[in-house]
Amino acid sequence: MPRPAPARVILHLDMDAFYAAVEVRENPALAGKPVIVGHPGRRGVVSTCSYEARRYGVHSAMPSVTARRLCPHAIWLPGRMDLYVEVSRGIRRILDQVSPVVEPLSIDEAFLDLTGLAHDLSAGRALAATLKERIRAETRLTASVGVAPNKFLAKVASDLDKPDGLVTLGPEEIPGRLWPLPVRRLWGVGPRLEERLARLGLRTVGDVHQAPPDLLEAALGEGPARHLARLARGEDTRPVIPSRAPRSISEERTYAQDLVDPQAIDGALLARSEGVARRLRRQGLAARTVQLKVRAGDFTTWTRARTLPEPTDLTEAVVAAARTLLAEKIPLAGRGVRLLGVGVSGLGPAPALPGRLFPPDGERVARRLARATDAVRARYGEAAVTRARLMERRDDGGAKDPAGEASSLPAVD
């Protein structure tokens, strides 16, 4: 007789207040203080914050003006994405040594499949404890971890005892630990769906579990109703999927003041294009399509795309396409730019780029420049070299960002 399949053991790891925790690690004088990573301007948002700031009600993605009102004595930091990426890569190396099946969700979050490595949830908890201690020893950071028989329950478990938590959530614990939680803890339930469920008298996961199926189907439709009912029972059959190649890369910024001057708008285009191209080269990728996103001061938003004649990883090709899209496809008509983003898609390995025996002189120079600047940044940091076009002189002789960015980092919790 065939042996029964081993019990699934899934681990969800979430680094605690990741950006802020890295900043505190780098500057121990910040320990125990409310730290907010983000831009404090009127259009800024909170990327993340320390748990000391969260006690005042501050949370990620909150408008900065609200955060300043709730916690006026907070210490604001602009963030250092290159440092956070470097730390994240070190954590990923540790995860890869624990399990061959790792599914990264973001810079600070991942699933691990421990099935076969741990015969039950107790053994999975022991592996998780070892993982947490190793991360603490090697990075001086803490993580909250959930261990469960599926991804949904593991994610729920990791949120139950933050920060520095370790929680197992087995099927027998679903009534006591899952059902009392608010319905928004079910995957797929956002603010609007939460309101619809509340109108039906369904405010907790247990309420959804006990709701008659025809009530849910009449209100939500057959598919969504079945999805929520399965999750409310603690059922989730999705596999942990190892790393997949990214389908797109993008950068966007919201500005403290609308960009009106054409030179300022073009400088923002160049900055975003350079960031995207640099990430392409760092990951050994090339892109076929360039996308441009523009939001005017009145919140009118355009998203346009252009397919390139051949894949590229060069700033010059990306920004040329973005400039064409702006000139031909975005009817700004004198309105200022509140948000600007540049993205690329149609990604493939850079070695697959069409070979050229005699590339044009401009491309040859651009590629040499890219190799040189990449090498300098890799050795001395991202700020070690910057295009003169992106610099603006201050009265004190230093440099400042001409675009006046109000937000620059993705929000994390």
Coordinates of C-alpha atoms in Angstrom, one line a residue:
M1 CA 0.0 0.0 0.0
P2 CA 1.3 3.5 -0.8
R3 CA 2.3 5.5 2.2
P4 CA 0.0 8.4 3.2
A5 CA 1.3 11.9 2.2
P6 CA 3.1 13.6 5.1
A7 CA 1.2 16.2 7.0
R8 CA 1.7 19.7 5.6
V9 CA 3.8 22.0 7.8
I10 CA 3.9 25.6 6.5
L11 CA 5.8 28.5 8.1
H12 CA 5.1 32.1 7.5
L13 CA 7.8 34.6 8.5
D14 CA 7.3 38.3 8.9
M15 CA 10.1 40.6 9.9
D16 CA 9.1 43.0 12.7
A17 CA 8.8 46.7 11.6
F18 CA 11.5 45.9 9.1
Y19 CA 12.7 49.3 7.9
A20 CA 12.5 50.8 11.3
A21 CA 14.2 47.8 13.0
V22 CA 17.1 48.1 10.6
E23 CA 17.5 51.8 11.3
V24 CA 17.5 51.1 15.1
R25 CA 20.1 48.4 14.6
E26 CA 22.3 50.9 12.7
N27 CA 21.8 53.6 15.3
P28 CA 21.2 52.1 18.8
A29 CA 20.4 55.5 20.1
L30 CA 17.0 55.1 18.5
A31 CA 16.1 52.1 20.6
G32 CA 12.9 52.5 22.6
K33 CA 11.9 55.7 20.7
P34 CA 9.0 56.2 18.2
V35 CA 10.7 56.0 14.8
I36 CA 8.8 56.5 11.5
V37 CA 10.3 55.7 8.2
G38 CA 8.8 57.9 5.5
H39 CA 8.4 61.5 4.4
P40 CA 6.9 63.9 6.9
G41 CA 5.5 66.3 4.3
R42 CA 1.9 67.0 3.7
R43 CA 1.8 64.4 0.8
G44 CA 4.0 61.9 2.5
V45 CA 3.0 58.5 3.8
V46 CA 4.4 56.2 6.5
S47 CA 6.4 53.3 5.1
T48 CA 6.7 51.7 8.4
C49 CA 7.3 52.6 12.0
S50 CA 8.6 51.2 15.3
Y51 CA 6.3 49.5 17.8
E52 CA 6.8 52.5 20.1
A53 CA 5.2 54.7 17.4
R54 CA 2.4 52.1 16.9
R55 CA 1.3 52.6 20.4
Y56 CA 0.2 56.1 19.4
G57 CA -1.9 54.6 16.5
V58 CA 0.6 55.1 13.7
H59 CA 0.7 52.4 11.1
S60 CA 2.1 51.8 7.6
A61 CA 0.5 53.6 4.6
M62 CA -1.0 56.3 7.0
P63 CA -0.8 59.9 5.7
S64 CA 2.2 61.6 7.3
V65 CA 0.0 64.5 8.5
T66 CA -2.1 62.1 10.5
A67 CA 1.0 60.3 11.9
R68 CA 2.5 63.7 13.0
R69 CA -0.7 64.6 14.8
L70 CA -0.9 61.2 16.6
C71 CA 2.8 61.1 17.5
P72 CA 4.3 64.7 17.2
H73 CA 7.6 63.7 18.9
A74 CA 8.4 60.8 16.5
I75 CA 11.8 60.6 14.8
W76 CA 11.3 60.7 11.1
L77 CA 13.8 59.0 8.8
P78 CA 13.8 59.0 4.9
G79 CA 14.7 55.3 4.5
R80 CA 17.6 53.6 2.8
M81 CA 16.2 51.0 0.4
D82 CA 19.6 49.7 -0.7
L83 CA 20.4 48.8 2.9
Y84 CA 17.1 47.1 3.4
V85 CA 17.5 45.1 0.3
E86 CA 21.0 44.0 1.4
V87 CA 19.6 42.9 4.8
S88 CA 16.7 41.1 3.1
R89 CA 19.1 39.2 0.9
G90 CA 21.0 38.0 3.9
I91 CA 17.7 36.8 5.5
R92 CA 16.8 35.0 2.3
R93 CA 20.0 33.1 2.3
I94 CA 19.2 31.9 5.8
L95 CA 15.7 30.8 4.7
D96 CA 17.1 28.9 1.7
Q97 CA 19.3 27.0 4.1
V98 CA 16.3 25.9 6.2
S99 CA 14.0 24.8 3.4
P100 CA 14.4 24.2 -0.4
V101 CA 10.8 25.6 -0.9
V102 CA 10.7 29.3 -0.1
E103 CA 8.1 31.7 -1.5
P104 CA 9.0 35.4 -0.9
L105 CA 6.1 37.7 -0.6
S106 CA 7.9 41.0 -0.1
I107 CA 11.2 42.3 1.1
D108 CA 10.4 41.3 4.7
E109 CA 8.0 38.4 4.4
A110 CA 8.0 34.8 3.1
F111 CA 6.4 31.3 3.3
L112 CA 8.5 28.2 3.8
D113 CA 7.3 24.7 3.2
L114 CA 8.6 22.4 6.0
T115 CA 6.7 19.4 4.9
G116 CA 9.0 16.4 5.1
L117 CA 11.5 18.3 7.2
A118 CA 9.1 18.4 10.1
H119 CA 6.7 15.5 10.7
D120 CA 4.2 17.6 12.6
L121 CA 3.5 21.1 13.8
S122 CA 5.5 20.6 17.0
A123 CA 8.5 19.7 15.0
G124 CA 7.8 22.7 12.7
R125 CA 7.7 24.9 15.8
A126 CA 11.1 23.7 16.9
L127 CA 12.6 24.4 13.4
A128 CA 10.9 27.9 13.5
A129 CA 12.5 28.6 16.9
T130 CA 15.9 27.7 15.5
L131 CA 15.3 29.9 12.5
K132 CA 14.3 32.9 14.6
E133 CA 17.4 32.6 16.8
R134 CA 19.6 32.3 13.7
I135 CA 18.1 35.5 12.2
R136 CA 18.5 37.3 15.5
A137 CA 22.2 36.2 15.8
E138 CA 23.1 37.0 12.2
T139 CA 21.1 40.1 11.6
R140 CA 20.3 41.5 15.1
L141 CA 16.6 41.6 14.0
T142 CA 13.5 39.9 15.2
A143 CA 10.8 38.0 13.2
S144 CA 7.3 36.9 14.0
V145 CA 6.6 33.4 12.8
G146 CA 3.5 31.3 12.4
V147 CA 3.4 27.5 11.8
A148 CA 0.3 25.8 10.6
P149 CA -1.0 23.1 8.1
N150 CA -1.6 25.7 5.3
K151 CA -0.6 29.2 4.2
F152 CA -3.7 31.0 5.4
L153 CA -3.5 29.7 8.9
A154 CA 0.3 30.3 9.0
K155 CA -0.2 33.9 8.0
V156 CA -2.9 34.3 10.7
A157 CA -0.6 32.7 13.3
S158 CA 2.3 35.0 12.6
D159 CA 0.1 38.0 13.3
L160 CA -1.2 36.8 16.6
D161 CA 1.8 37.6 18.8
K162 CA 3.8 40.4 17.4
P163 CA 6.6 41.4 17.7
D164 CA 9.1 38.5 18.1
G165 CA 6.2 35.9 18.2
L166 CA 6.1 32.2 17.5
V167 CA 2.7 30.7 17.2
T168 CA 1.4 27.3 16.0
L169 CA -2.2 27.1 14.8
G170 CA -3.5 23.6 14.3
P171 CA -7.0 22.6 13.2
E172 CA -8.2 22.0 16.7
E173 CA -7.4 25.6 17.6
I174 CA -9.6 27.1 14.8
P175 CA -12.7 27.7 16.9
G176 CA -10.8 29.5 19.7
R177 CA -8.2 31.4 17.8
L178 CA -9.5 31.9 14.2
W179 CA -13.2 32.4 14.6
P180 CA -13.1 35.4 17.0
L181 CA -11.0 37.4 14.6
P182 CA -12.5 40.2 12.5
V183 CA -13.6 39.3 9.0
R184 CA -10.9 41.5 7.5
R185 CA -8.4 38.8 8.5
L186 CA -9.8 36.6 5.7
W187 CA -7.7 36.9 2.5
G188 CA -9.6 38.9 0.0
V189 CA -11.7 40.9 2.4
G190 CA -10.9 44.6 2.0
P191 CA -12.8 47.6 3.5
R192 CA -15.7 47.5 1.0
L193 CA -16.3 43.8 1.4
E194 CA -16.0 44.2 5.2
E195 CA -18.8 46.7 5.1
R196 CA -21.0 44.5 2.9
L197 CA -20.4 41.6 5.4
A198 CA -21.2 43.8 8.3
R199 CA -24.5 44.8 6.8
L200 CA -25.3 41.1 6.8
G201 CA -24.4 40.9 10.5
L202 CA -21.1 39.1 9.7
R203 CA -18.3 40.8 11.7
T204 CA -16.1 37.9 12.7
V205 CA -14.6 34.9 10.9
G206 CA -16.9 32.7 13.1
D207 CA -19.9 34.7 11.8
V208 CA -18.9 33.8 8.3
H209 CA -18.4 30.2 9.2
Q210 CA -21.9 30.0 10.7
A211 CA -23.6 31.9 7.9
P212 CA -26.0 30.0 5.7
P213 CA -24.3 29.3 2.3
D214 CA -27.3 30.7 0.4
L215 CA -27.0 34.0 2.3
L216 CA -23.3 34.4 1.3
E217 CA -23.9 33.4 -2.3
A218 CA -26.8 35.8 -2.7
A219 CA -24.7 38.7 -1.3
L220 CA -21.3 37.9 -2.8
G221 CA -21.8 35.4 -5.7
E222 CA -21.0 31.7 -5.7
G223 CA -17.2 31.9 -6.1
P224 CA -16.4 34.5 -3.5
A225 CA -18.9 32.9 -1.1
R226 CA -17.2 29.5 -1.3
H227 CA -13.8 31.1 -1.0
L228 CA -14.6 32.9 2.2
A229 CA -16.4 29.8 3.6
R230 CA -13.3 27.6 3.0
L231 CA -11.0 30.1 4.7
A232 CA -13.4 30.5 7.6
R233 CA -13.1 26.7 8.1
G234 CA -9.3 27.1 8.0
E235 CA -9.0 25.4 4.7
D236 CA -6.4 26.4 2.1
T237 CA -4.8 24.0 -0.4
R238 CA -2.5 26.5 -2.2
P239 CA 1.1 25.3 -2.4
V240 CA 4.1 27.2 -1.4
I241 CA 5.6 28.3 -4.7
P242 CA 9.4 28.9 -4.9
S243 CA 10.8 32.1 -6.2
R244 CA 9.5 33.1 -9.6
A245 CA 11.0 35.6 -12.0
P246 CA 9.4 39.0 -11.6
R247 CA 6.9 40.0 -14.2
S248 CA 7.5 43.7 -13.9
I249 CA 9.7 46.3 -12.2
S250 CA 8.6 49.8 -11.4
E251 CA 9.3 52.9 -9.4
E252 CA 6.9 55.7 -8.6
R253 CA 7.0 58.8 -6.5
T254 CA 4.5 61.2 -5.1
Y255 CA 5.8 64.8 -4.9
A256 CA 5.5 67.3 -2.1
Q257 CA 4.5 70.0 -4.6
D258 CA 3.1 69.4 -8.1
L259 CA 5.8 69.4 -10.7
V260 CA 5.0 72.1 -13.3
D261 CA 8.4 73.0 -14.8
P262 CA 9.1 70.8 -17.8
Q263 CA 12.7 70.4 -16.7
A264 CA 11.6 69.2 -13.3
I265 CA 9.2 66.7 -14.8
D266 CA 11.9 65.4 -17.2
G267 CA 14.3 65.1 -14.3
A268 CA 11.8 63.0 -12.5
L269 CA 11.4 60.8 -15.6
L270 CA 15.1 60.3 -15.7
A271 CA 15.4 59.5 -12.0
R272 CA 12.7 56.8 -12.2
S273 CA 14.0 55.4 -15.4
E274 CA 17.5 55.1 -14.0
G275 CA 16.3 53.3 -10.9
V276 CA 14.3 50.8 -13.0
A277 CA 17.2 50.2 -15.4
R278 CA 19.6 49.7 -12.5
R279 CA 17.3 47.1 -10.9
L280 CA 17.1 45.3 -14.3
R281 CA 20.9 45.1 -14.5
R282 CA 21.2 44.0 -10.9
Q283 CA 18.8 41.1 -11.5
G284 CA 20.3 40.2 -14.9
L285 CA 17.1 41.1 -16.8
A286 CA 16.1 43.0 -19.8
A287 CA 12.7 44.5 -20.6
R288 CA 10.6 44.7 -23.8
T289 CA 7.9 47.2 -22.6
V290 CA 8.1 50.5 -20.8
Q291 CA 5.1 51.8 -18.9
L292 CA 4.5 55.4 -17.7
K293 CA 2.1 56.4 -14.9
V294 CA 1.2 60.1 -14.4
R295 CA -1.2 61.6 -11.9
A296 CA -2.0 65.2 -12.2
G297 CA -2.7 67.6 -9.3
D298 CA -6.5 67.1 -9.8
F299 CA -6.0 63.3 -9.5
T300 CA -6.6 62.6 -13.2
T301 CA -4.4 59.5 -13.8
W302 CA -3.0 58.1 -17.0
T303 CA -1.2 54.8 -17.5
R304 CA 0.4 54.2 -20.9
A305 CA 2.9 51.7 -22.4
R306 CA 5.3 51.4 -25.3
T307 CA 6.9 48.3 -26.7
L308 CA 10.6 48.6 -27.6
P309 CA 12.1 47.3 -30.8
E310 CA 14.3 45.1 -28.7
P311 CA 14.8 44.3 -24.9
T312 CA 17.0 46.7 -22.9
D313 CA 18.5 47.2 -19.5
L314 CA 19.8 50.7 -20.3
T315 CA 18.5 53.9 -18.7
E316 CA 18.8 55.8 -22.0
A317 CA 16.3 53.4 -23.8
V318 CA 13.9 53.4 -20.9
V319 CA 13.8 57.2 -20.4
A320 CA 13.5 57.7 -24.2
A321 CA 10.4 55.6 -24.3
A322 CA 9.0 57.3 -21.2
R323 CA 9.6 60.7 -22.7
T324 CA 7.8 59.7 -25.9
L325 CA 4.8 58.4 -23.9
L326 CA 4.7 61.7 -21.9
A327 CA 4.8 63.8 -25.0
E328 CA 2.4 61.8 -27.2
K329 CA 0.0 60.1 -24.8
I330 CA -0.4 62.2 -21.7
P331 CA -2.5 65.4 -22.2
L332 CA -1.3 67.3 -19.1
A333 CA -2.4 70.6 -20.7
G334 CA -0.4 72.7 -18.2
R335 CA -1.5 70.7 -15.1
G336 CA 1.2 69.8 -12.6
V337 CA 2.4 66.3 -11.9
R338 CA 1.5 64.9 -8.4
L339 CA 2.7 61.4 -9.0
L340 CA 5.0 59.9 -11.6
G341 CA 6.0 56.3 -12.2
V342 CA 8.1 54.4 -14.7
G343 CA 7.9 50.6 -15.0
V344 CA 9.0 47.8 -17.3
S345 CA 7.6 44.5 -18.3
G346 CA 8.1 41.7 -20.8
L347 CA 11.2 40.7 -18.8
G348 CA 13.7 38.1 -19.8
P349 CA 17.3 37.1 -19.1
A350 CA 19.8 39.8 -20.1
P351 CA 22.0 37.3 -21.9
A352 CA 19.1 36.7 -24.3
L353 CA 19.6 40.3 -25.7
P354 CA 20.1 40.3 -29.4
G355 CA 23.8 40.2 -30.1
R356 CA 25.4 43.1 -32.1
L357 CA 28.8 42.8 -33.6
F358 CA 29.0 46.6 -34.0
P359 CA 26.5 48.3 -31.6
P360 CA 25.9 52.0 -32.2
D361 CA 28.3 54.3 -30.6
G362 CA 25.7 55.8 -28.3
E363 CA 24.7 52.3 -27.0
R364 CA 28.4 51.4 -26.5
V365 CA 29.0 54.5 -24.5
A366 CA 25.8 54.0 -22.5
R367 CA 26.7 50.4 -21.6
R368 CA 30.2 51.4 -20.5
L369 CA 28.8 54.1 -18.3
A370 CA 26.3 51.7 -16.8
R371 CA 28.9 49.1 -16.0
A372 CA 31.2 51.8 -14.4
T373 CA 28.4 53.4 -12.3
D374 CA 27.1 50.0 -11.3
A375 CA 30.6 49.0 -10.1
V376 CA 31.0 52.2 -8.1
R377 CA 27.6 51.8 -6.4
A378 CA 28.2 48.2 -5.6
R379 CA 31.4 49.1 -3.8
Y380 CA 30.5 52.5 -2.2
G381 CA 26.7 52.6 -2.1
E382 CA 23.9 54.0 -4.2
A383 CA 24.7 57.6 -3.4
A384 CA 28.3 57.4 -4.5
V385 CA 27.6 58.4 -8.0
T386 CA 24.7 60.5 -9.5
R387 CA 24.0 62.0 -12.9
A388 CA 24.6 65.7 -12.9
R389 CA 21.2 66.1 -14.5
L390 CA 19.6 64.9 -11.3
M391 CA 21.5 67.2 -9.0
E392 CA 20.5 70.7 -7.9
R393 CA 22.8 73.0 -6.1
R394 CA 21.8 74.4 -2.7
D395 CA 22.9 77.7 -1.2
D396 CA 25.3 75.8 1.1
G397 CA 27.0 74.1 -1.9
G398 CA 25.4 70.7 -1.2
A399 CA 23.0 68.8 -3.4
K400 CA 19.3 68.2 -3.0
D401 CA 16.6 66.3 -4.8
P402 CA 15.1 68.6 -7.5
A403 CA 11.8 66.6 -7.5
G404 CA 10.9 67.2 -3.9
E405 CA 9.8 63.6 -3.3
A406 CA 7.1 63.1 -0.7
S407 CA 7.2 59.3 -0.7
S408 CA 9.8 56.8 -2.0
L409 CA 9.5 53.5 -0.2
P410 CA 6.8 50.8 -0.4
A411 CA 4.9 50.5 2.9
V412 CA 5.6 47.4 5.0
D413 CA 4.3 46.2 8.3

